[in-house]
């Protein structure tokens, strides 16, 4: 979808700025698309060193359809002064709570946050720390990666589902104007659970077998066993729709992404922390709370943790 320049007459005076925390892959992708249709955007970078590196770089570079463009979006550090009314939290799940704790004093009462984290667990932890704010959950199939400092490649067109228990927010119009394909979902938890289950069935095995997603076709029985247990967990978590046809979708995703390395495989191969605690860890904790016996999932988590420990990576 190509972006539509925003009709400035639709912007009311004092339209909240989109603060974007995390100038990584998805944060940059969102910041650029919002800024280039004239919406107010400010990046929040980790510290003064990152801010000065950003200023030296002259802005964010986005590579889209093979073309690179520079976007000099204003940036600041978390300790800056202006209050925040709208925040896109675009960091990894394990960074979400420390990031909002650092910003808490700047968040206006009733501030709205979009939580872009994969998996489950970080969203509730963030919301619990910000009782006066609205936390909208997001699940996306868009793909982007960093191939340099403040340089991001838009690698895969996709869709983002957003939702919470309330009514759709008015700023969805701004996402449309910015060409960010999205839909409001009253079943956002179901979507996040389904994605979590897909990630649990695929990502850890690609790490353990050191293979691309397609390599799991040689381990179809193991994948099927995991899907049986994941579907049982989803049903016990009242996610009937998310449990439906899980194994078939996992097989389809393995086939459709056969040439790709999963995100967890990429993290581990680069010696980076994985989001295991919010994927397999969350699944195992929820099974434990419900006293469910899911031996394959439990064993998979133990194998993955041993593998991470051998490489000196965090187990959670
Ligand atoms: P990323 O690592 O590329 O970017 C995260 C950025 O947040 C980094 O630049 C990091 O320095 C920054 N950050 C962390 N804590 C911060 C803080 N306190 N203050 C300022 N900056 C801080 O991560 P990503 O790939 O954009 O992923 C974000 C989330 O989206 C993850 O949960 C990921 O699983 C999910 N996701 C990513 C993709 C993708 O294609 N990249 C697709 C689907 C889902
Ligand atoms: O979401 C993915 C990931 O790698 O995290 C899948 C769908 C498994 C594709 O690799």
XYZ file of C-alpha atoms and ligand atoms in Angstrom:
370
model
C 0.000 0.000 0.000
C 1.545 3.355 -0.925
C 1.299 6.114 1.670
C -1.287 8.846 1.179
C -0.058 12.333 2.152
C -2.095 13.440 5.138
C -4.637 16.184 4.607
C -3.262 18.771 7.044
C -6.784 20.108 7.666
C -7.546 16.816 9.450
C -4.891 17.487 12.055
C -6.208 19.373 15.053
C -3.934 21.843 16.831
C -1.907 19.997 19.434
C -2.219 16.622 17.670
C -0.189 14.296 19.946
C 3.314 13.539 18.796
C 4.118 9.909 18.060
C 6.993 9.147 20.401
C 8.734 6.017 19.161
C 10.923 4.166 21.651
C 13.507 2.014 19.940
C 15.071 3.065 16.646
C 15.459 -0.610 15.730
C 13.800 -2.512 12.913
C 10.084 -2.024 13.550
C 10.401 1.297 15.405
C 12.253 2.834 12.447
C 9.780 1.381 9.952
C 6.846 2.933 11.799
C 8.608 6.244 12.532
C 9.543 6.788 8.883
C 6.093 6.021 7.514
C 4.380 8.294 10.049
C 6.868 11.143 9.608
C 6.866 11.173 5.815
C 3.151 11.985 5.651
C 3.707 14.978 7.908
C 2.740 13.534 11.279
C 4.746 14.703 14.305
C 7.218 11.966 15.326
C 10.070 11.911 17.849
C 12.430 9.009 18.417
C 13.477 8.137 21.941
C 17.034 6.824 21.996
C 18.675 5.034 24.873
C 21.207 7.624 26.068
C 23.225 10.729 25.046
C 25.814 8.554 23.233
C 23.146 6.991 21.006
C 21.646 10.441 20.449
C 24.945 11.889 19.310
C 25.599 8.846 17.060
C 22.133 9.395 15.571
C 22.832 13.081 14.952
C 26.104 12.152 13.228
C 24.178 9.693 11.019
C 21.833 12.551 10.053
C 18.659 10.534 10.611
C 17.118 7.144 9.879
C 17.824 5.356 6.613
C 15.096 3.108 5.266
C 15.732 0.716 2.392
C 12.466 -0.024 0.649
C 12.084 -1.811 -2.696
C 15.866 -1.570 -3.098
C 15.917 2.251 -2.691
C 17.518 3.936 0.308
C 16.258 7.223 1.696
C 17.322 9.350 4.664
C 14.698 10.684 7.081
C 15.967 13.308 9.573
C 13.365 12.564 12.265
C 13.893 14.492 15.520
C 15.194 12.440 18.430
C 15.649 12.785 22.177
C 16.711 10.760 25.230
C 14.262 9.275 27.770
C 15.090 12.008 30.311
C 13.929 14.855 28.052
C 11.112 17.077 29.333
C 8.056 17.140 27.072
C 5.173 14.962 28.277
C 4.308 11.898 26.205
C 0.708 11.337 25.148
C 1.275 8.695 22.503
C 4.056 6.112 22.567
C 4.971 3.330 20.202
C 6.969 0.858 22.286
C 9.114 -0.857 19.677
C 11.740 -2.661 21.739
C 12.203 -6.395 22.439
C 9.887 -7.986 25.000
C 12.639 -8.225 27.641
C 13.364 -4.473 27.365
C 9.728 -3.323 27.589
C 9.339 -2.967 31.368
C 12.697 -1.237 32.032
C 11.997 1.096 29.089
C 8.577 2.261 30.345
C 9.816 2.501 33.938
C 12.418 4.967 32.723
C 9.735 6.994 30.919
C 6.921 6.679 33.480
C 7.297 10.222 34.863
C 6.886 11.666 31.334
C 3.694 9.768 30.480
C 0.622 12.004 30.662
C -2.476 10.698 32.425
C -4.464 8.797 29.795
C -1.427 8.435 27.518
C -1.836 5.797 24.826
C 0.817 3.164 24.172
C 1.089 0.709 21.296
C 2.953 -2.412 22.420
C 4.658 -4.069 19.450
C 6.313 -6.921 21.365
C 6.176 -10.486 20.140
C 4.991 -13.249 22.492
C 3.047 -12.695 25.692
C 3.837 -11.611 29.211
C 5.587 -8.289 28.591
C 2.308 -6.540 27.699
C 0.636 -7.370 31.044
C 3.798 -6.424 32.901
C 3.887 -3.009 31.153
C 0.162 -2.356 31.715
C 0.483 -3.250 35.428
C 3.121 -0.535 35.820
C 1.070 2.138 34.015
C -2.437 2.057 35.525
C -3.299 5.555 34.184
C -2.452 4.717 30.570
C -4.141 2.863 27.725
C -2.087 -0.049 26.405
C -3.050 -1.203 22.899
C -1.576 -4.586 21.956
C -0.203 -5.270 18.488
C 0.704 -8.345 16.492
C 2.411 -7.909 13.154
C 3.461 -9.963 10.160
C 5.581 -7.120 8.745
C 9.289 -7.833 8.532
C 12.296 -5.531 8.828
C 15.931 -5.874 9.831
C 18.834 -3.583 10.624
C 21.821 -3.769 8.328
C 23.715 -0.846 9.810
C 23.448 1.747 12.537
C 20.122 3.588 12.059
C 19.664 1.794 8.724
C 16.703 -0.542 8.304
C 15.590 -2.768 5.443
C 11.855 -3.227 4.917
C 12.014 -6.963 4.193
C 8.441 -8.172 4.173
C 5.075 -6.548 3.550
C 2.530 -7.677 6.064
C -0.282 -6.594 8.306
C -0.608 -5.383 11.882
C -3.527 -6.197 14.163
C -4.173 -3.865 17.067
C -6.593 -4.226 19.919
C -7.576 -3.882 23.545
C -10.823 -4.030 25.504
C -11.893 -0.528 24.349
C -13.152 1.162 21.205
C -10.826 1.663 18.203
C -8.725 4.811 18.822
C -9.029 7.797 16.497
C -5.366 7.603 15.519
C -6.027 4.522 13.380
C -6.750 7.101 10.654
C -3.172 8.283 10.967
C -1.904 4.726 10.401
C -4.056 4.541 7.257
C -2.687 7.884 6.059
C 0.838 6.625 6.709
C 0.255 3.467 4.645
C 0.644 1.121 7.617
C -1.655 -1.813 6.809
C -3.623 -2.583 9.944
C -6.937 -3.705 11.378
C -8.565 -3.355 14.766
C -9.069 -6.737 16.381
C -11.330 -7.512 19.301
C -9.531 -10.848 19.500
C -6.022 -9.498 19.819
C -5.170 -11.962 22.617
C -6.192 -14.835 20.347
C -3.912 -13.482 17.608
C -0.989 -13.095 20.004
C -1.557 -16.610 21.375
C -1.730 -18.087 17.877
C 1.510 -16.366 16.861
C 3.119 -17.506 20.125
C 2.088 -21.104 19.399
C 3.510 -20.899 15.839
C 6.761 -19.506 17.202
C 6.944 -22.235 19.897
C 6.405 -25.004 17.341
C 9.003 -23.667 14.888
C 11.650 -21.380 16.368
C 13.214 -23.520 19.160
C 13.599 -26.566 16.887
C 15.325 -24.480 14.206
C 17.835 -23.441 16.876
C 18.351 -26.995 18.174
C 18.714 -28.510 14.688
C 20.579 -25.443 13.402
C 18.398 -25.328 10.307
C 16.212 -23.063 8.194
C 12.452 -23.336 8.775
C 12.201 -25.801 5.871
C 14.632 -28.132 7.666
C 11.805 -28.968 10.073
C 10.096 -30.965 7.318
C 12.537 -33.718 8.340
C 11.175 -33.537 11.908
C 7.457 -33.532 11.107
C 6.575 -35.978 13.923
C 8.238 -33.811 16.558
C 6.526 -30.672 15.212
C 3.146 -32.465 15.234
C 3.656 -33.579 18.863
C 4.384 -30.006 19.907
C 1.306 -28.738 18.044
C -0.894 -31.240 19.913
C 0.343 -29.938 23.267
C 0.206 -26.274 22.200
C -3.393 -26.683 21.005
C -4.279 -28.272 24.362
C -2.714 -25.317 26.168
C -4.590 -22.817 23.988
C -7.908 -24.547 24.731
C -7.200 -24.418 28.476
C -6.442 -20.705 28.123
C -9.897 -20.172 26.509
C -8.326 -19.599 23.094
C -10.466 -22.099 21.152
C -10.122 -20.267 17.817
C -6.352 -20.020 18.192
C -6.188 -23.794 18.791
C -8.179 -24.614 15.648
C -6.083 -25.995 12.759
C -2.800 -25.094 14.489
C -0.781 -28.007 13.104
C -1.939 -27.341 9.520
C -0.947 -23.668 9.822
C 2.433 -24.548 11.311
C 3.061 -26.896 8.361
C 1.988 -24.159 5.918
C 4.310 -21.595 7.549
C 7.218 -24.065 7.498
C 6.643 -24.593 3.786
C 6.066 -20.914 2.946
C 9.159 -19.762 4.894
C 11.311 -22.834 4.122
C 14.296 -20.740 2.997
C 14.254 -18.423 6.052
C 16.022 -18.693 9.356
C 13.571 -18.098 12.224
C 14.021 -14.939 14.300
C 15.213 -17.036 17.265
C 17.751 -18.830 15.094
C 19.078 -15.451 13.916
C 19.290 -14.117 17.487
C 21.189 -17.165 18.773
C 23.475 -17.333 15.715
C 24.464 -13.694 16.354
C 24.998 -14.281 20.068
C 22.011 -12.073 20.933
C 19.491 -12.580 23.697
C 16.341 -14.377 22.508
C 12.715 -13.730 23.500
C 12.329 -17.319 24.813
C 10.849 -16.128 28.140
C 7.896 -14.554 26.287
C 7.374 -17.502 23.918
C 8.172 -21.021 25.169
C 8.741 -19.717 28.712
C 5.291 -18.099 28.764
C 3.669 -21.272 27.382
C 5.343 -23.438 30.053
C 4.443 -21.019 32.862
C 0.780 -20.895 31.768
C 0.723 -24.719 31.581
C 2.202 -24.841 35.108
C -0.444 -22.444 36.500
C -3.117 -24.742 35.075
C -1.368 -27.923 36.271
C -1.301 -29.179 32.684
C 1.082 -32.024 31.892
C 2.779 -31.052 28.594
C 6.010 -33.088 28.593
C 7.141 -32.257 25.041
C 6.978 -28.510 25.637
C 8.748 -28.860 28.983
C 11.510 -30.965 27.451
C 11.873 -28.567 24.514
C 12.366 -25.655 26.913
C 15.002 -27.607 28.884
C 16.880 -28.545 25.682
C 16.770 -24.951 24.455
C 17.949 -23.609 27.796
C 20.879 -26.076 27.826
C 21.750 -24.929 24.297
C 21.642 -21.256 25.340
C 23.671 -21.933 28.507
C 26.420 -23.618 26.435
C 26.670 -20.410 24.399
C 26.626 -18.113 27.417
C 23.245 -16.625 26.446
C 20.466 -15.696 28.910
C 18.146 -18.641 29.630
C 15.093 -16.387 29.925
P 15.233 -4.344 17.369
O 16.210 -5.030 18.285
O 15.608 -4.173 15.938
O 14.903 -2.890 17.931
C 14.657 -2.638 19.278
C 15.322 -1.306 19.599
O 14.891 -0.892 20.883
C 16.844 -1.380 19.632
O 17.353 -0.357 18.803
C 17.172 -1.111 21.094
O 18.394 -0.439 21.276
C 15.997 -0.236 21.481
N 15.769 -0.124 22.925
C 15.657 -1.107 23.847
N 15.462 -0.576 25.067
C 15.481 0.771 24.917
C 15.355 1.863 25.811
N 15.188 1.676 27.122
N 15.405 3.117 25.319
C 15.595 3.333 23.992
N 15.726 2.336 23.077
C 15.666 1.068 23.552
O 13.879 -5.141 17.538
P 12.703 -5.339 16.462
O 13.124 -6.372 15.479
O 12.230 -4.011 15.972
O 11.606 -6.027 17.372
C 10.764 -5.328 18.266
C 9.652 -6.315 18.663
O 8.893 -6.610 17.481
C 10.182 -7.665 19.165
O 9.369 -8.161 20.190
C 10.104 -8.562 17.935
O 9.959 -9.947 18.241
C 8.846 -8.018 17.273
N 8.771 -8.286 15.822
C 9.803 -7.897 15.004
C 9.699 -8.135 13.635
C 10.786 -7.714 12.675
O 10.677 -8.010 11.472
N 11.833 -7.051 13.104
C 8.555 -8.776 13.122
C 7.542 -9.150 13.995
C 7.662 -8.892 15.345
O 7.566 -15.541 13.130
C 8.433 -16.285 12.768
C 9.779 -16.073 13.376
O 10.778 -16.446 12.795
O 9.811 -15.494 14.481
C 8.120 -17.428 11.847
C 6.691 -17.311 11.405
C 8.340 -18.729 12.541
C 8.906 -17.401 10.563
O 10.225 -17.707 10.720
